[in-house]
Amino acid sequence: MSDTDKKHEMNRRQFLGNMLKTACGVGLVGMGLGIYSNRASSLPAHYIRPPGALPEEDFLGACIRCGLCVRDCPYDILFLGEVGDDVATGTPYFVARSGPCEMCEDIPCILACPTNALDHGLTDIEESRMGLAVVVDQETCIAFHGLRCEVCFNVCPIRGRAITLDMRHNVRSGKHALFIPVVHSDACTGCGLCERACILEEAAIKVFPTDLAKGELGKHYRLGWKEKEKAGGALVTPDVEHEYNLPEGVRYDLQGEGLIIEEKPEETPFSSNPLNSLNSGFLDNK
Amino acid sequence: MVDLTTLGDDSIAAKGWIKAHKWLILRRLSQLGILALFLAGPVLGVWIVKGNLASSLTLDILPLTDPHVLLQAVLSGVVPETTAIIGVVLVLLFYFVVGGRVYCSWVCPVNMITDLASWLRRMLGIRTTSQISRNSRYWMLALTLILPLVVSGGIIWELINPVSMMFRGIVFGMGATWVVVLAVFLFDLLVAKEGWCGRLCPVGAFYNLVGSRSLLRVNASNRAECNDCMECFVVCPEPHVIRLALKGESKGISPVILSSDCTNCGRCIDICAKDVFSYGGRTVSGTKRSNPEVIKKQEVHI
């Protein structure tokens, strides 16, 4: 091997070695970032995304953290996550209790978004699903104590559909009604106006990200009465009427009165009361 | 060996303090001015520019979008709005003309931190040598583009990107961002010379590629005047770009600094008492055309 070859060999080795070192270093950084991103991408329950935000995972890929939505919000409710916050750094959120979404009809935050992280397909603010309000504490909500409040019901921008008041009997007083606020997920946008308005020290109605707030019925469930309604009639073969082995003139009503004797038995010289005949002997002997 | 205690004295003596710091002052004005434009809205209520460096809207009409961050968003599967695409095209055109790394030296707020670290290194005589190759930034760039593809959780680089964090921190609220900024400062001060901007930052690497054929370049067209004081090598954040242009006359190498690593910061112009350097185009009239083979060699070396 000549000297120059040796030199080249050394250079090649050095080059490969350096490259390997760099690749390893950067690879480690990448792994660290990957793991960190998993932790950092979990959204705390009280941080609500602006209207039209894509599902969290897609949102984190689409949002370039520019803050234009924050700037164009006329009510200044949006913030960008700061380093150290529990929300991905630089992504927008609002906190319903301190500053809920006022549901502007023209949705300026969506119009400001340059990347569709806030979906430009959403044009009707009532269709937005920022989260879902939940009456989380029935022990402190004063409606459950029989007191009239209904503030959440009254501030709701979709009043009467997103929150309704359901009347129930007040067992404690025995003669009054409870006006219970009930949230309906098919209309609630998660704007959080109810949470801010709640008169308690700590709100009893709170907005949560929808996946936290919503249950899901098993896919195999069929609710009979709903299926019947949908089909316009019973979907199962009607029950065969049960035949009871009863004397003539007597029938049995399962869900009503029970044993029904339609015809009175024939008149006999004997009383139907056995005591009458038993006692009659005594009377004769006297 | 350059005497660091008298660094720049000859230039000040020859040109006066202002001229000897002309481009440095203009650069600071540019960096702070851009921040001021973004801050005028939230602080004074004068809305000139909204947003931040990732995407902004000037006077409600001019959209500008950072191509590196939008590329990451696209890779994670998003279809951007037209304004974002227009913004990216405008930004790319601008840096294609003036040099990609003009972003680093004239816009990026981290530059003020790393320049301070470099200055302190010189003042305190810190001479740690770095094991990190200047090519690491391209690996980092690749990493930022691969992560959105393979890891769920989107634009992962933005979770720790000191560049966007610092700018966003100043405009929207610092939080604990100062920890990240301090980390970059200490890294540059104690661990590696020009460690962040020159070796690791993928944002710089991206703009480096954008400006690899840029029209505005620094040249050493007056290189015959060079008195070998070596001060330009000391203050330059990417000193390897100078040598060929400054010393290549005998080999017929163009005096234009063609390496896209050059940030067009103009420190070499300021520090030179002999006015060797100046801004110019990619080709300098009046100088001998360098033969293509040598240029190729030069690029390989870079």
Coordinates of C-alpha atoms in Angstrom, one line a residue:
Chain A
M1 CA 0.0 0.0 0.0
S2 CA 1.5 3.3 -1.0
D3 CA 1.5 6.3 1.3
T4 CA -1.2 8.1 -0.6
D5 CA -3.4 5.0 -0.4
K6 CA -2.8 4.8 3.3
K7 CA -3.7 8.4 3.6
H8 CA -6.9 7.9 1.7
E9 CA -7.7 4.9 3.8
M10 CA -7.3 6.9 6.9
N11 CA -9.4 9.7 5.5
R12 CA -12.1 7.2 4.6
R13 CA -12.1 5.7 8.0
Q14 CA -12.2 9.1 9.6
F15 CA -15.0 10.2 7.3
L16 CA -17.1 7.1 8.0
G17 CA -16.3 7.3 11.7
N18 CA -17.4 10.9 11.9
M19 CA -20.5 10.3 9.9
L20 CA -21.4 7.4 12.1
K21 CA -20.9 9.6 15.2
T22 CA -23.1 12.3 13.8
A23 CA -25.7 9.9 12.7
C24 CA -25.8 8.3 16.1
G25 CA -26.0 11.7 17.9
V26 CA -28.8 12.9 15.7
G27 CA -30.5 9.5 16.0
L28 CA -30.5 9.9 19.8
V29 CA -31.9 13.4 19.5
G30 CA -34.6 12.0 17.3
M31 CA -35.5 9.2 19.7
G32 CA -35.6 11.6 22.6
L33 CA -37.8 14.0 20.6
G34 CA -40.1 11.1 19.7
I35 CA -40.6 10.1 23.3
Y36 CA -41.0 13.7 24.4
S37 CA -43.6 14.3 21.7
N38 CA -45.7 11.4 23.1
R39 CA -45.8 13.0 26.5
A40 CA -46.2 16.5 25.1
S41 CA -49.1 15.7 22.8
S42 CA -51.6 14.8 25.6
L43 CA -54.0 17.7 26.0
P44 CA -55.1 18.5 29.5
A45 CA -58.8 18.4 30.1
H46 CA -59.4 22.1 30.7
Y47 CA -57.4 23.2 27.6
I48 CA -59.9 23.5 24.8
R49 CA -58.9 23.9 21.1
P50 CA -60.4 26.7 19.0
P51 CA -63.5 25.9 16.8
G52 CA -62.8 23.7 13.8
A53 CA -59.6 22.2 15.3
L54 CA -58.8 18.8 13.7
P55 CA -58.6 15.8 16.0
E56 CA -55.7 16.3 18.4
E57 CA -53.1 14.1 16.6
D58 CA -53.8 15.6 13.2
F59 CA -54.0 19.1 14.7
L60 CA -50.4 18.8 16.0
G61 CA -49.2 18.0 12.5
A62 CA -51.2 20.7 10.9
C63 CA -50.7 23.6 13.3
I64 CA -47.6 25.6 12.5
R65 CA -47.8 27.6 15.8
C66 CA -48.0 31.0 14.1
G67 CA -50.6 32.5 16.4
L68 CA -52.7 34.1 13.7
C69 CA -55.9 32.7 15.2
V70 CA -54.9 34.2 18.6
R71 CA -54.5 37.6 16.9
D72 CA -57.7 37.5 15.0
C73 CA -59.9 36.4 17.9
P74 CA -62.0 39.5 18.7
Y75 CA -62.5 38.4 22.3
D76 CA -58.8 37.6 23.0
I77 CA -59.6 34.3 24.5
L78 CA -57.0 32.3 22.7
F79 CA -53.5 31.7 24.0
L80 CA -50.4 29.9 22.6
G81 CA -49.0 27.1 24.8
E82 CA -45.8 28.4 26.4
V83 CA -42.7 26.3 27.3
G84 CA -43.6 24.6 30.5
D85 CA -47.4 24.6 29.9
D86 CA -49.1 21.2 29.7
V87 CA -50.1 21.8 26.1
A88 CA -47.9 21.4 23.0
T89 CA -45.7 24.5 22.8
G90 CA -47.0 27.2 20.6
T91 CA -50.4 25.6 19.9
P92 CA -53.6 27.6 20.6
Y93 CA -56.1 26.9 23.3
F94 CA -58.7 28.6 25.5
V95 CA -59.8 28.0 29.1
A96 CA -63.6 28.0 29.3
R97 CA -63.9 29.1 32.9
S98 CA -61.8 32.3 32.4
G99 CA -62.5 33.0 28.7
P100 CA -65.0 30.9 26.7
C101 CA -65.5 31.0 22.9
E102 CA -68.1 33.6 22.1
M103 CA -69.1 31.7 18.9
C104 CA -68.6 34.5 16.3
E105 CA -70.7 33.8 13.3
D106 CA -67.9 34.6 10.8
I107 CA -65.4 32.4 12.8
P108 CA -62.4 34.7 12.3
C109 CA -59.9 32.3 14.0
I110 CA -60.6 29.7 11.3
L111 CA -60.2 32.3 8.5
A112 CA -56.9 33.3 9.9
C113 CA -55.5 29.8 10.0
P114 CA -53.0 29.3 7.1
T115 CA -52.8 25.5 7.2
N116 CA -56.3 24.1 7.8
A117 CA -55.4 23.0 11.3
L118 CA -58.6 24.8 12.0
D119 CA -60.8 23.3 9.3
H120 CA -61.9 25.9 6.7
G121 CA -64.7 23.5 5.8
L122 CA -66.5 24.6 9.0
T123 CA -68.6 27.6 8.2
D124 CA -71.5 27.3 10.7
I125 CA -70.2 27.9 14.2
E126 CA -73.1 25.8 15.6
E127 CA -71.6 22.8 13.9
S128 CA -68.3 23.2 15.7
R129 CA -67.4 20.7 18.4
M130 CA -64.7 22.2 20.5
G131 CA -65.6 20.0 23.4
L132 CA -68.7 18.9 25.4
A133 CA -70.2 20.5 28.4
V134 CA -70.9 18.0 31.3
V135 CA -72.7 18.6 34.5
V136 CA -69.9 17.1 36.4
D137 CA -71.0 17.7 40.0
Q138 CA -74.6 16.9 40.9
E139 CA -73.7 17.3 44.6
T140 CA -73.0 21.0 44.4
C141 CA -75.1 22.1 41.4
I142 CA -77.9 23.9 43.2
A143 CA -80.5 22.8 40.7
F144 CA -80.2 19.3 42.3
H145 CA -81.0 20.8 45.7
G146 CA -84.2 22.1 44.3
L147 CA -83.1 25.8 44.0
R148 CA -83.8 27.8 41.0
C149 CA -80.7 28.7 39.0
E150 CA -80.8 27.8 35.3
V151 CA -77.9 30.2 34.6
C152 CA -76.1 27.7 32.4
F153 CA -79.4 27.0 30.5
N154 CA -80.0 30.7 30.0
V155 CA -76.5 31.7 28.7
C156 CA -76.3 28.8 26.3
P157 CA -76.1 30.3 22.8
I158 CA -78.0 27.2 21.6
R159 CA -80.5 27.6 24.4
G160 CA -83.1 24.9 24.6
R161 CA -81.2 22.4 22.4
A162 CA -77.7 22.1 23.8
I163 CA -78.9 22.4 27.4
T164 CA -82.5 21.6 28.4
L165 CA -84.2 21.8 31.8
D166 CA -85.7 18.5 32.7
M167 CA -88.3 18.6 35.5
R168 CA -88.1 16.0 38.2
H169 CA -89.9 15.4 41.4
N170 CA -88.3 17.0 44.5
V171 CA -88.4 14.1 46.9
R172 CA -87.1 16.1 49.8
S173 CA -90.0 18.6 49.9
G174 CA -92.4 16.2 48.4
K175 CA -94.3 18.9 46.6
H176 CA -91.8 20.9 44.4
A177 CA -89.9 20.3 41.1
L178 CA -86.2 20.1 40.4
F179 CA -85.2 21.9 37.2
I180 CA -82.2 19.8 36.1
P181 CA -79.9 21.1 33.4
V182 CA -79.2 18.3 30.9
V183 CA -76.6 18.7 28.1
H184 CA -77.2 17.2 24.7
S185 CA -74.2 16.3 22.7
D186 CA -75.9 16.6 19.3
A187 CA -76.2 20.3 19.8
C188 CA -73.5 21.4 22.3
T189 CA -70.5 23.1 20.6
G190 CA -68.3 23.1 23.8
C191 CA -68.0 26.9 23.7
G192 CA -67.8 27.0 27.5
L193 CA -70.1 29.9 28.1
C194 CA -72.0 27.8 30.6
E195 CA -68.9 26.9 32.5
R196 CA -67.9 30.5 32.8
A197 CA -71.4 31.5 33.9
C198 CA -71.8 28.8 36.6
I199 CA -72.4 30.6 39.8
L200 CA -70.5 28.1 42.0
E201 CA -67.0 28.8 43.3
E202 CA -65.9 25.9 41.2
A203 CA -68.1 25.3 38.2
A204 CA -70.4 22.3 38.4
I205 CA -70.8 22.3 34.6
K206 CA -67.5 22.0 32.7
V207 CA -66.4 21.6 29.1
F208 CA -64.1 18.7 28.4
P209 CA -62.5 17.5 25.2
T210 CA -65.2 15.4 23.6
D211 CA -63.4 12.1 23.9
L212 CA -63.1 12.6 27.6
A213 CA -66.7 13.6 28.1
K214 CA -68.5 11.1 25.8
G215 CA -69.3 7.4 26.4
E216 CA -69.8 5.0 23.6
L217 CA -72.4 2.3 23.5
G218 CA -71.2 -1.1 22.2
K219 CA -71.7 -1.3 18.5
H220 CA -73.8 -4.5 18.9
Y221 CA -76.4 -2.8 21.0
R222 CA -79.9 -2.5 19.5
L223 CA -82.4 -0.5 21.6
G224 CA -85.7 -2.3 20.8
W225 CA -88.0 0.7 21.0
K226 CA -85.7 2.7 18.7
E227 CA -85.5 -0.1 16.2
K228 CA -89.2 -0.4 16.3
E229 CA -89.6 3.3 15.7
K230 CA -87.2 3.2 12.8
A231 CA -88.9 0.2 11.2
G232 CA -92.3 1.5 11.8
G233 CA -93.4 -1.7 13.6
A234 CA -92.2 -4.5 15.7
L235 CA -89.3 -6.4 14.2
V236 CA -89.8 -9.6 16.2
T237 CA -92.6 -12.2 15.7
P238 CA -95.5 -11.3 18.1
D239 CA -95.8 -13.7 21.1
V240 CA -98.3 -16.5 20.7
E241 CA -101.2 -15.8 23.0
H242 CA -100.9 -18.1 26.0
E243 CA -103.8 -20.4 26.6
Y244 CA -104.9 -21.0 30.2
N245 CA -106.7 -24.2 31.1
L246 CA -109.6 -22.6 32.9
P247 CA -113.3 -23.4 33.3
E248 CA -115.7 -21.8 31.0
G249 CA -116.5 -18.2 31.6
V250 CA -113.2 -17.6 33.4
R251 CA -110.1 -16.0 31.9
Y252 CA -106.8 -14.7 33.1
D253 CA -105.4 -11.3 32.3
L254 CA -101.6 -11.4 32.8
Q255 CA -101.0 -7.6 32.9
G256 CA -104.3 -6.5 34.5
E257 CA -106.8 -7.7 36.9
G258 CA -105.7 -11.4 37.1
L259 CA -108.4 -14.0 37.3
I260 CA -111.6 -12.7 35.8
I261 CA -114.9 -14.6 36.2
E262 CA -117.2 -13.5 33.6
E263 CA -120.3 -15.6 34.3
K264 CA -121.8 -16.0 37.7
P265 CA -122.3 -19.6 38.6
E266 CA -125.9 -21.0 38.3
E267 CA -128.2 -20.2 41.2
T268 CA -128.4 -23.2 43.6
P269 CA -130.6 -23.8 46.7
F270 CA -127.4 -23.9 48.6
S271 CA -125.5 -20.8 49.7
S272 CA -122.1 -20.5 48.2
N273 CA -120.8 -19.8 51.7
P274 CA -120.0 -23.2 53.2
L275 CA -120.6 -21.9 56.7
N276 CA -124.3 -21.5 56.0
S277 CA -124.8 -25.2 55.4
L278 CA -122.5 -26.2 58.2
N279 CA -124.3 -24.0 60.7
S280 CA -127.8 -25.0 59.5
G281 CA -127.6 -28.3 61.3
F282 CA -127.2 -26.6 64.6
L283 CA -130.2 -24.4 63.8
D284 CA -132.4 -27.5 62.9
N285 CA -131.6 -29.3 66.2
K286 CA -132.6 -26.4 68.4
Chain B
M1 CA -2.3 34.2 16.2
V2 CA -4.7 37.2 16.3
D3 CA -4.4 39.4 19.4
L4 CA -8.0 39.4 20.7
T5 CA -7.4 42.5 22.9
T6 CA -6.9 44.7 19.8
L7 CA -9.4 43.0 17.6
G8 CA -11.0 45.5 15.3
D9 CA -8.9 48.4 16.5
D10 CA -7.1 48.9 13.2
S11 CA -10.5 49.0 11.4
I12 CA -11.9 51.6 13.8
A13 CA -8.7 53.6 13.4
A14 CA -9.0 53.4 9.6
K15 CA -12.7 53.9 9.1
G16 CA -14.1 55.3 12.4
W17 CA -16.3 53.4 14.9
I18 CA -19.5 53.7 13.0
K19 CA -18.2 52.5 9.7
A20 CA -16.3 49.7 11.4
H21 CA -19.6 48.5 12.9
K22 CA -21.9 49.5 10.0
W23 CA -23.3 46.1 9.0
L24 CA -23.4 44.9 12.6
I25 CA -25.5 47.9 13.6
L26 CA -27.8 47.4 10.6
R27 CA -28.2 43.8 11.4
R28 CA -29.2 44.4 15.0
L29 CA -31.6 47.1 13.7
S30 CA -33.1 44.5 11.4
Q31 CA -33.4 41.8 14.0
L32 CA -34.9 44.2 16.6
G33 CA -36.9 46.0 14.0
I34 CA -38.6 42.8 12.9
L35 CA -39.4 42.0 16.6
A36 CA -40.7 45.5 17.1
L37 CA -43.0 45.2 14.1
F38 CA -44.5 42.1 15.6
L39 CA -44.7 43.6 19.1
A40 CA -46.3 46.9 18.0
G41 CA -49.7 45.1 17.8
P42 CA -49.9 43.5 21.2
V43 CA -48.0 46.2 23.1
L44 CA -49.1 49.4 21.4
G45 CA -52.2 48.3 19.6
V46 CA -50.6 49.3 16.2
W47 CA -51.3 46.3 14.0
I48 CA -48.6 46.2 11.3
V49 CA -47.7 42.5 11.4
K50 CA -49.6 39.7 13.0
G51 CA -48.5 36.2 13.8
N52 CA -44.8 35.2 14.1
L53 CA -42.0 33.9 11.9
A54 CA -43.8 30.6 11.3
S55 CA -46.6 32.5 9.5
S56 CA -47.5 36.2 9.5
L57 CA -49.8 38.7 7.8
T58 CA -48.5 42.2 7.2
L59 CA -51.0 45.0 6.9
D60 CA -53.7 42.4 6.4
I61 CA -52.5 41.8 2.9
L62 CA -49.0 40.3 2.7
P63 CA -48.8 36.7 3.9
L64 CA -45.3 35.2 4.7
T65 CA -44.9 31.6 5.8
D66 CA -41.8 29.8 6.9
P67 CA -41.1 27.1 4.3
H68 CA -39.4 24.7 6.7
V69 CA -42.3 24.5 9.1
L70 CA -44.9 24.3 6.4
L71 CA -42.9 21.5 4.8
Q72 CA -43.1 19.6 8.1
A73 CA -46.8 20.2 8.2
V74 CA -47.3 19.0 4.7
L75 CA -45.2 15.9 5.5
S76 CA -47.5 15.1 8.4
G77 CA -50.4 15.2 6.0
V78 CA -52.0 18.6 5.9
V79 CA -53.1 20.5 2.8
P80 CA -52.3 24.2 3.4
E81 CA -54.4 27.2 2.5
T82 CA -53.6 29.3 -0.5
T83 CA -52.3 32.1 1.6
A84 CA -49.7 29.8 3.2
I85 CA -48.6 28.7 -0.2
I86 CA -48.3 32.3 -1.5
G87 CA -46.4 33.1 1.8
V88 CA -43.9 30.3 1.2
V89 CA -43.3 31.3 -2.4
L90 CA -42.6 34.9 -1.4
V91 CA -40.2 33.8 1.3
L92 CA -38.4 31.4 -0.9
L93 CA -38.0 34.0 -3.7
F94 CA -36.7 36.5 -1.2
Y95 CA -34.0 34.2 0.3
F96 CA -33.2 32.8 -3.1
V97 CA -32.2 36.3 -4.1
V98 CA -30.5 37.6 -1.0
G99 CA -29.0 34.4 0.3
G100 CA -30.8 31.8 2.5
R101 CA -28.7 32.4 5.6
V102 CA -29.6 36.1 5.6
Y103 CA -32.5 34.6 7.7
C104 CA -29.9 33.6 10.3
S105 CA -27.9 36.8 10.5
W106 CA -30.6 39.4 9.8
V107 CA -33.8 37.9 11.1
C108 CA -33.4 35.1 13.6
P109 CA -33.5 36.4 17.2
V110 CA -31.2 33.5 18.4
N111 CA -28.4 35.1 16.4
M112 CA -28.1 37.8 19.0
I113 CA -27.7 35.2 21.7
T114 CA -25.1 33.1 19.8
D115 CA -23.2 36.3 18.7
L116 CA -23.1 37.3 22.4
A117 CA -21.7 33.8 23.2
S118 CA -19.1 34.1 20.5
W119 CA -18.1 37.6 21.7
L120 CA -17.8 36.3 25.3
R121 CA -15.8 33.4 24.1
R122 CA -13.3 35.8 22.6
M123 CA -13.4 38.1 25.7
L124 CA -12.9 35.3 28.1
G125 CA -10.5 33.3 26.0
I126 CA -12.6 30.1 26.0
R127 CA -11.2 27.8 23.4
T128 CA -13.1 24.5 23.6
T129 CA -12.9 22.6 20.4
S130 CA -16.0 21.0 19.0
Q131 CA -16.4 17.4 18.0
I132 CA -19.6 18.2 16.2
S133 CA -19.3 18.4 12.5
R134 CA -20.7 21.3 10.6
N135 CA -22.6 18.8 8.5
S136 CA -24.6 17.7 11.5
R137 CA -27.1 20.4 10.7
Y138 CA -28.1 18.5 7.6
W139 CA -28.7 15.4 9.6
M140 CA -30.7 17.4 12.0
L141 CA -32.7 18.8 9.0
A142 CA -33.3 15.3 7.7
L143 CA -34.5 14.4 11.2
T144 CA -37.0 17.2 11.4
L145 CA -38.5 16.1 8.0
I146 CA -38.5 12.4 8.9
L147 CA -40.1 12.8 12.3
P148 CA -43.5 14.0 11.1
L149 CA -43.6 11.0 8.8
V150 CA -42.8 8.3 11.3
V151 CA -44.0 9.6 14.7
S152 CA -47.6 10.5 15.4
G153 CA -47.8 13.9 17.1
G154 CA -47.1 16.1 14.1
I155 CA -44.5 18.8 13.8
I156 CA -42.2 17.5 16.4
W157 CA -39.3 19.8 15.9
E158 CA -41.5 22.7 16.9
L159 CA -41.7 21.2 20.4
I160 CA -38.1 22.3 21.0
N161 CA -37.1 24.6 18.1
P162 CA -35.2 27.4 19.9
V163 CA -35.6 29.7 16.9
S164 CA -39.4 29.8 16.7
M165 CA -39.6 29.4 20.5
M166 CA -37.6 32.5 21.2
F167 CA -39.4 34.6 18.7
R168 CA -42.8 33.4 19.8
G169 CA -41.8 33.8 23.4
I170 CA -41.0 37.5 22.9
V171 CA -44.2 38.2 20.9
F172 CA -46.7 35.9 22.6
G173 CA -45.3 35.2 26.1
M174 CA -42.1 33.7 27.3
G175 CA -43.1 31.0 29.8
A176 CA -40.0 28.9 30.4
T177 CA -38.6 29.7 27.0
W178 CA -35.7 31.4 28.6
V179 CA -34.4 28.0 29.7
V180 CA -34.1 26.9 26.0
V181 CA -32.4 30.2 25.1
L182 CA -30.0 29.9 28.0
A183 CA -29.2 26.3 27.0
V184 CA -28.3 27.5 23.5
F185 CA -26.2 30.3 24.9
L186 CA -24.3 28.1 27.3
F187 CA -23.8 25.5 24.6
D188 CA -22.2 28.0 22.3
L189 CA -20.2 29.6 25.1
L190 CA -18.8 26.6 26.8
V191 CA -19.3 23.5 24.6
A192 CA -18.8 24.3 21.0
K193 CA -17.7 27.3 19.0
E194 CA -20.6 28.4 16.8
G195 CA -22.2 25.2 18.0
W196 CA -25.9 25.9 17.5
C197 CA -26.1 28.1 14.4
G198 CA -23.0 26.6 12.6
R199 CA -23.4 22.9 13.4
L200 CA -26.8 21.9 14.7
C201 CA -29.6 24.2 13.7
P202 CA -31.8 22.6 11.0
V203 CA -33.6 25.9 10.3
G204 CA -30.3 27.4 9.2
A205 CA -29.5 24.3 7.3
F206 CA -32.8 24.6 5.4
Y207 CA -32.2 28.2 4.5
N208 CA -28.7 27.3 3.6
L209 CA -30.0 25.0 0.9
V210 CA -32.6 27.6 -0.2
G211 CA -29.9 30.1 -0.8
S212 CA -27.3 27.8 -2.3
R213 CA -27.5 29.7 -5.6
S214 CA -28.4 33.1 -4.2
L215 CA -27.6 36.3 -6.1
L216 CA -26.3 38.4 -3.2
R217 CA -22.9 37.4 -2.0
V218 CA -20.0 38.8 -0.1
N219 CA -16.8 39.0 -2.2
A220 CA -13.2 39.7 -1.5
S221 CA -12.7 41.6 -4.7
N222 CA -10.1 43.8 -3.1
R223 CA -8.2 40.8 -1.9
A224 CA -4.9 42.2 -3.2
E225 CA -5.0 44.6 -0.3
C226 CA -5.2 41.9 2.4
N227 CA -2.5 42.3 5.0
D228 CA -3.1 38.9 6.6
C229 CA -4.3 40.3 9.9
M230 CA -6.7 37.3 10.0
E231 CA -9.3 39.2 11.9
C232 CA -12.0 38.3 9.4
F233 CA -11.5 34.6 10.3
V234 CA -11.9 35.4 14.0
V235 CA -15.2 37.2 13.7
C236 CA -16.7 35.1 10.9
P237 CA -19.4 32.7 12.2
E238 CA -18.5 30.3 9.3
P239 CA -14.8 31.0 8.9
H240 CA -14.2 28.1 6.5
V241 CA -16.0 30.0 3.7
I242 CA -13.4 32.9 3.6
R243 CA -10.2 31.1 2.8
L244 CA -10.7 30.2 -0.9
A245 CA -12.2 33.5 -1.9
L246 CA -9.5 35.5 0.0
K247 CA -6.5 33.4 -0.8
G248 CA -7.4 31.8 -4.1
E249 CA -6.2 34.4 -6.5
S250 CA -3.1 32.5 -7.5
K251 CA -5.2 29.4 -8.3
G252 CA -7.6 31.5 -10.3
I253 CA -10.5 31.1 -7.8
S254 CA -13.2 33.7 -7.9
P255 CA -13.1 36.3 -5.0
V256 CA -16.8 35.7 -4.5
I257 CA -17.7 33.7 -1.4
L258 CA -19.9 31.1 -3.0
S259 CA -20.4 28.8 -0.1
S260 CA -24.0 28.9 1.0
D261 CA -22.7 28.5 4.6
C262 CA -21.9 32.2 4.5
T263 CA -24.6 34.1 6.3
N264 CA -24.1 37.4 4.5
C265 CA -23.7 39.1 7.9
G266 CA -21.0 41.5 6.8
R267 CA -18.8 41.2 9.8
C268 CA -15.8 40.6 7.6
I269 CA -16.6 43.8 5.8
D270 CA -16.7 45.7 9.0
I271 CA -13.7 44.3 10.7
C272 CA -11.4 44.7 7.7
A273 CA -9.2 47.8 7.9
K274 CA -8.3 47.4 4.2
D275 CA -11.8 47.2 2.8
V276 CA -11.1 43.9 1.2
F277 CA -14.7 42.6 1.4
S278 CA -17.9 44.0 0.0
Y279 CA -21.4 42.9 -1.0
G280 CA -21.9 42.1 -4.6
G281 CA -23.4 39.6 -7.0
R282 CA -22.6 36.0 -7.7
T283 CA -20.2 37.1 -10.4
V284 CA -17.9 40.0 -10.0
S285 CA -17.1 42.0 -13.1
G286 CA -13.6 43.0 -13.7
T287 CA -12.1 39.9 -12.1
K288 CA -10.8 36.9 -13.9
R289 CA -13.4 34.2 -14.4
S290 CA -12.5 31.2 -12.5
N291 CA -12.3 28.0 -14.3
P292 CA -15.2 25.6 -13.6
E293 CA -13.1 22.8 -12.4
V294 CA -11.7 24.9 -9.6
I295 CA -15.2 26.0 -8.6
K296 CA -16.3 22.4 -8.4
K297 CA -13.4 21.6 -6.2
Q298 CA -14.3 24.6 -4.0
E299 CA -17.8 23.4 -3.6
V300 CA -16.6 19.9 -2.8
H301 CA -14.4 21.3 -0.1
I302 CA -17.3 23.2 1.4

